[in-house]
PDB file of C-alpha atoms in Angstrom:
ATOM      1  CA  PRO A   1     -18.323 171.566 -80.714  1.00 50.00           C
ATOM      2  CA  GLY A   2     -21.870 170.433 -79.668  1.00 50.00           C
ATOM      3  CA  SER A   3     -23.281 167.605 -81.077  1.00 51.00           C
ATOM      4  CA  ARG A   4     -21.361 167.737 -84.357  1.00 54.00           C
ATOM      5  CA  PRO A   5     -18.218 165.519 -85.011  1.00 54.00           C
ATOM      6  CA  SER A   6     -14.982 167.394 -84.250  1.00 54.00           C
ATOM      7  CA  ALA A   7     -13.670 166.690 -87.815  1.00 54.00           C
ATOM      8  CA  GLU A   8     -16.758 168.770 -88.982  1.00 66.00           C
ATOM      9  CA  VAL A   9     -16.366 171.866 -86.800  1.00 71.00           C
ATOM     10  CA  PRO A  10     -14.440 174.516 -88.735  1.00 77.00           C
ATOM     11  CA  SER A  11     -11.218 175.930 -87.421  1.00 79.00           C
ATOM     12  CA  PRO A  12     -11.385 179.683 -86.388  1.00 85.00           C
ATOM     13  CA  ALA A  13      -9.285 182.065 -88.567  1.00 88.00           C
ATOM     14  CA  ARG A  14      -6.919 182.520 -85.448  1.00 90.00           C
ATOM     15  CA  PRO A  15      -6.290 180.962 -82.169  1.00 93.00           C
ATOM     16  CA  ILE A  16      -8.971 181.925 -79.559  1.00 93.00           C
ATOM     17  CA  PRO A  17      -8.241 181.848 -75.740  1.00 95.00           C
ATOM     18  CA  VAL A  18     -10.949 179.646 -73.985  1.00 96.00           C
ATOM     19  CA  ILE A  19     -11.922 179.256 -70.422  1.00 98.00           C
ATOM     20  CA  GLY A  20     -14.489 176.983 -68.992  1.00 98.00           C
ATOM     21  CA  PHE A  21     -16.080 176.024 -65.790  1.00 98.00           C
ATOM     22  CA  HIS A  22     -17.810 172.720 -65.243  1.00 98.00           C
ATOM     23  CA  GLY A  23     -19.264 170.874 -62.167  1.00 98.00           C
ATOM     24  CA  ASP A  24     -18.462 167.105 -62.141  1.00 98.00           C
ATOM     25  CA  SER A  25     -21.883 166.484 -60.530  1.00 97.00           C
ATOM     26  CA  ASP A  26     -23.690 168.567 -63.164  1.00 96.00           C
ATOM     27  CA  PRO A  27     -27.213 166.585 -63.697  1.00 94.00           C
ATOM     28  CA  LEU A  28     -27.976 168.537 -66.962  1.00 90.00           C
ATOM     29  CA  VAL A  29     -24.687 168.505 -69.028  1.00 91.00           C
ATOM     30  CA  PRO A  30     -22.742 165.556 -67.891  1.00 93.00           C
ATOM     31  CA  TYR A  31     -18.830 166.261 -67.169  1.00 97.00           C
ATOM     32  CA  GLN A  32     -17.995 162.890 -68.626  1.00 96.00           C
ATOM     33  CA  GLY A  33     -19.955 163.791 -71.786  1.00 95.00           C
ATOM     34  CA  GLY A  34     -22.567 161.599 -73.496  1.00 92.00           C
ATOM     35  CA  MET A  35     -26.247 162.569 -73.703  1.00 85.00           C
ATOM     36  CA  SER A  36     -27.513 165.795 -72.094  1.00 81.00           C
ATOM     37  CA  LYS A  37     -30.957 166.056 -70.709  1.00 77.00           C
ATOM     38  CA  LYS A  38     -32.071 167.956 -73.817  1.00 81.00           C
ATOM     39  CA  GLY A  39     -30.824 164.752 -75.987  1.00 83.00           C
ATOM     40  CA  ALA A  40     -27.664 166.435 -77.423  1.00 84.00           C
ATOM     41  CA  ILE A  41     -24.620 164.206 -77.606  1.00 87.00           C
ATOM     42  CA  ILE A  42     -21.738 166.276 -75.980  1.00 89.00           C
ATOM     43  CA  LEU A  43     -18.048 165.810 -75.573  1.00 92.00           C
ATOM     44  CA  SER A  44     -16.604 165.502 -71.925  1.00 96.00           C
ATOM     45  CA  ALA A  45     -15.515 168.849 -70.413  1.00 97.00           C
ATOM     46  CA  GLU A  46     -11.965 167.649 -70.451  1.00 98.00           C
ATOM     47  CA  GLY A  47     -12.477 166.550 -74.232  1.00 96.00           C
ATOM     48  CA  THR A  48     -13.760 170.053 -75.030  1.00 95.00           C
ATOM     49  CA  ALA A  49     -10.748 171.657 -73.382  1.00 97.00           C
ATOM     50  CA  ARG A  50      -8.443 169.298 -75.355  1.00 97.00           C
ATOM     51  CA  PHE A  51     -10.422 169.956 -78.457  1.00 95.00           C
ATOM     52  CA  TRP A  52      -9.765 173.756 -78.130  1.00 96.00           C
ATOM     53  CA  ALA A  53      -6.157 173.154 -77.137  1.00 97.00           C
ATOM     54  CA  GLN A  54      -5.744 171.293 -80.326  1.00 95.00           C
ATOM     55  CA  LYS A  55      -7.264 173.913 -82.336  1.00 94.00           C
ATOM     56  CA  ASN A  56      -4.954 176.510 -80.809  1.00 95.00           C
ATOM     57  CA  GLY A  57      -1.779 174.499 -81.338  1.00 96.00           C
ATOM     58  CA  CYS A  58      -1.191 174.219 -77.534  1.00 98.00           C
ATOM     59  CA  ASP A  59       1.116 171.905 -75.768  1.00 98.00           C
ATOM     60  CA  LEU A  60      -1.160 168.791 -75.230  1.00 97.00           C
ATOM     61  CA  SER A  61       0.116 168.074 -71.898  1.00 98.00           C
ATOM     62  CA  PRO A  62      -1.882 170.304 -69.542  1.00 98.00           C
ATOM     63  CA  GLN A  63      -0.820 171.527 -66.230  1.00 98.00           C
ATOM     64  CA  LYS A  64      -3.017 170.863 -63.292  1.00 98.00           C
ATOM     65  CA  GLN A  65      -3.386 172.768 -60.132  1.00 98.00           C
ATOM     66  CA  ASP A  66      -5.691 172.427 -57.099  1.00 98.00           C
ATOM     67  CA  ILE A  67      -7.336 175.633 -55.729  1.00 95.00           C
ATOM     68  CA  PRO A  68      -7.247 175.773 -51.869  1.00 93.00           C
ATOM     69  CA  ASP A  69     -10.688 174.975 -50.365  1.00 94.00           C
ATOM     70  CA  ILE A  70     -11.336 178.313 -48.595  1.00 95.00           C
ATOM     71  CA  LYS A  71     -15.133 178.165 -48.267  1.00 95.00           C
ATOM     72  CA  ASN A  72     -15.541 174.639 -46.842  1.00 95.00           C
ATOM     73  CA  ASP A  73     -18.780 174.411 -49.109  1.00 96.00           C
ATOM     74  CA  GLY A  74     -18.379 170.748 -50.019  1.00 96.00           C
ATOM     75  CA  THR A  75     -16.777 171.594 -53.395  1.00 97.00           C
ATOM     76  CA  THR A  76     -13.108 171.497 -54.483  1.00 98.00           C
ATOM     77  CA  ILE A  77     -11.591 172.906 -57.669  1.00 98.00           C
ATOM     78  CA  SER A  78      -8.739 172.068 -59.808  1.00 98.00           C
ATOM     79  CA  ILE A  79      -7.611 173.823 -63.018  1.00 98.00           C
ATOM     80  CA  ILE A  80      -6.544 172.094 -66.111  1.00 98.00           C
ATOM     81  CA  HIS A  81      -4.293 174.551 -68.155  1.00 98.00           C
ATOM     82  CA  TYR A  82      -3.072 174.263 -71.667  1.00 98.00           C
ATOM     83  CA  SER A  83      -0.237 176.584 -72.582  1.00 97.00           C
ATOM     84  CA  GLY A  84       2.344 176.808 -75.346  1.00 97.00           C
ATOM     85  CA  CYS A  85      -0.417 177.788 -77.670  1.00 96.00           C
ATOM     86  CA  ARG A  86      -0.149 179.829 -80.937  1.00 95.00           C
ATOM     87  CA  ASP A  87      -0.695 183.530 -80.199  1.00 92.00           C
ATOM     88  CA  ASN A  88      -0.855 182.724 -76.402  1.00 92.00           C
ATOM     89  CA  ALA A  89      -4.291 181.522 -76.847  1.00 95.00           C
ATOM     90  CA  ASP A  90      -4.299 179.473 -73.588  1.00 96.00           C
ATOM     91  CA  VAL A  91      -7.149 177.106 -72.759  1.00 98.00           C
ATOM     92  CA  GLU A  92      -8.382 176.752 -69.080  1.00 98.00           C
ATOM     93  CA  LEU A  93     -10.873 174.427 -67.638  1.00 98.00           C
ATOM     94  CA  TYR A  94     -12.069 174.759 -64.023  1.00 98.00           C
ATOM     95  CA  ARG A  95     -13.092 171.231 -62.857  1.00 98.00           C
ATOM     96  CA  ILE A  96     -15.332 171.731 -59.860  1.00 98.00           C
ATOM     97  CA  GLU A  97     -15.918 168.486 -57.733  1.00 98.00           C
ATOM     98  CA  ASN A  98     -19.244 167.993 -56.301  1.00 98.00           C
ATOM     99  CA  ALA A  99     -20.753 170.906 -58.190  1.00 98.00           C
ATOM    100  CA  GLY A 100     -23.683 170.925 -60.368  1.00 98.00           C
ATOM    101  CA  HIS A 101     -25.238 172.993 -63.298  1.00 97.00           C
ATOM    102  CA  VAL A 102     -24.430 176.285 -61.532  1.00 97.00           C
ATOM    103  CA  TRP A 103     -22.516 179.576 -61.845  1.00 98.00           C
ATOM    104  CA  PRO A 104     -19.341 179.526 -59.539  1.00 98.00           C
ATOM    105  CA  GLY A 105     -19.577 182.204 -56.957  1.00 97.00           C
ATOM    106  CA  GLY A 106     -23.244 182.844 -57.905  1.00 97.00           C
ATOM    107  CA  ALA A 107     -26.572 182.293 -56.210  1.00 96.00           C
ATOM    108  CA  GLN A 108     -28.043 178.872 -55.537  1.00 95.00           C
ATOM    109  CA  TYR A 109     -30.928 179.736 -58.094  1.00 95.00           C
ATOM    110  CA  LEU A 110     -32.665 176.436 -57.854  1.00 96.00           C
ATOM    111  CA  PRO A 111     -32.576 173.713 -55.270  1.00 96.00           C
ATOM    112  CA  GLU A 112     -29.329 171.427 -55.070  1.00 95.00           C
ATOM    113  CA  ARG A 113     -31.600 168.328 -55.688  1.00 95.00           C
ATOM    114  CA  ILE A 114     -32.543 169.862 -59.268  1.00 95.00           C
ATOM    115  CA  ILE A 115     -29.334 171.521 -60.314  1.00 96.00           C
ATOM    116  CA  GLY A 116     -26.612 170.321 -57.999  1.00 97.00           C
ATOM    117  CA  LYS A 117     -24.360 172.312 -55.415  1.00 97.00           C
ATOM    118  CA  THR A 118     -22.856 175.801 -55.918  1.00 97.00           C
ATOM    119  CA  THR A 119     -19.097 176.483 -55.224  1.00 97.00           C
ATOM    120  CA  HIS A 120     -18.175 179.712 -53.605  1.00 97.00           C
ATOM    121  CA  ASN A 121     -14.307 178.792 -53.670  1.00 97.00           C
ATOM    122  CA  ILE A 122     -14.105 180.963 -56.810  1.00 97.00           C
ATOM    123  CA  ASN A 123     -15.963 183.798 -58.546  1.00 98.00           C
ATOM    124  CA  ALA A 124     -16.250 182.698 -62.282  1.00 98.00           C
ATOM    125  CA  SER A 125     -17.165 186.285 -63.311  1.00 97.00           C
ATOM    126  CA  GLU A 126     -13.899 187.700 -61.731  1.00 97.00           C
ATOM    127  CA  LEU A 127     -11.848 184.917 -63.291  1.00 97.00           C
ATOM    128  CA  ILE A 128     -13.450 185.239 -66.942  1.00 96.00           C
ATOM    129  CA  TRP A 129     -12.547 188.989 -66.567  1.00 94.00           C
ATOM    130  CA  GLU A 130      -8.984 188.440 -65.588  1.00 94.00           C
ATOM    131  CA  PHE A 131      -8.579 185.594 -68.155  1.00 95.00           C
ATOM    132  CA  PHE A 132      -9.657 187.748 -71.208  1.00 91.00           C
ATOM    133  CA  LYS A 133      -8.085 191.010 -69.943  1.00 89.00           C
ATOM    134  CA  GLY A 134      -4.839 189.270 -69.945  1.00 85.00           C
ATOM    135  CA  HIS A 135      -5.445 188.166 -73.497  1.00 83.00           C
ATOM    136  CA  ALA A 136      -7.070 191.331 -74.728  1.00 74.00           C
ATOM    137  CA  LEU A 137      -4.092 193.333 -76.004  1.00 58.00           C
ATOM    138  CA  LYS A 138      -3.230 190.503 -78.588  1.00 60.00           C
ATOM    139  CA  TYR A 139      -6.550 190.432 -79.981  1.00 56.00           C
ATOM    140  CA  LEU A 140      -7.093 194.336 -80.219  1.00 57.00           C
ATOM    141  CA  GLU A 141      -4.125 194.612 -82.776  1.00 54.00           C
TER     142      GLU A 141
END
């Protein structure tokens, strides 16, 4: 959705599964939305997930699940999951508490004071693969 009003964003031809990851301490793209460091007006992370859930015709009462803190790295994770969507095009948001503008499970590519903390409780690359692998057969028809 970016900085365009939601009403102006065209609907896709069919529902699209969406997965997202967002640190609630992201210094560049605020979790709560507002103004980014680059000056763009953005929706909150949860508002963006809800936007896609609406576009996909999902049940708008998401399920929430906490992921166990296995790495004790100062971050914790919860999943906000919208289901009951048209064509099973689920929407998932991984809210990462105390994490910044980083790749979950990746390297701390810049100092924490600049981009925030990286979580190692999940691996975003693996989760994205599993998410889309689970939806792929529907979209290959």
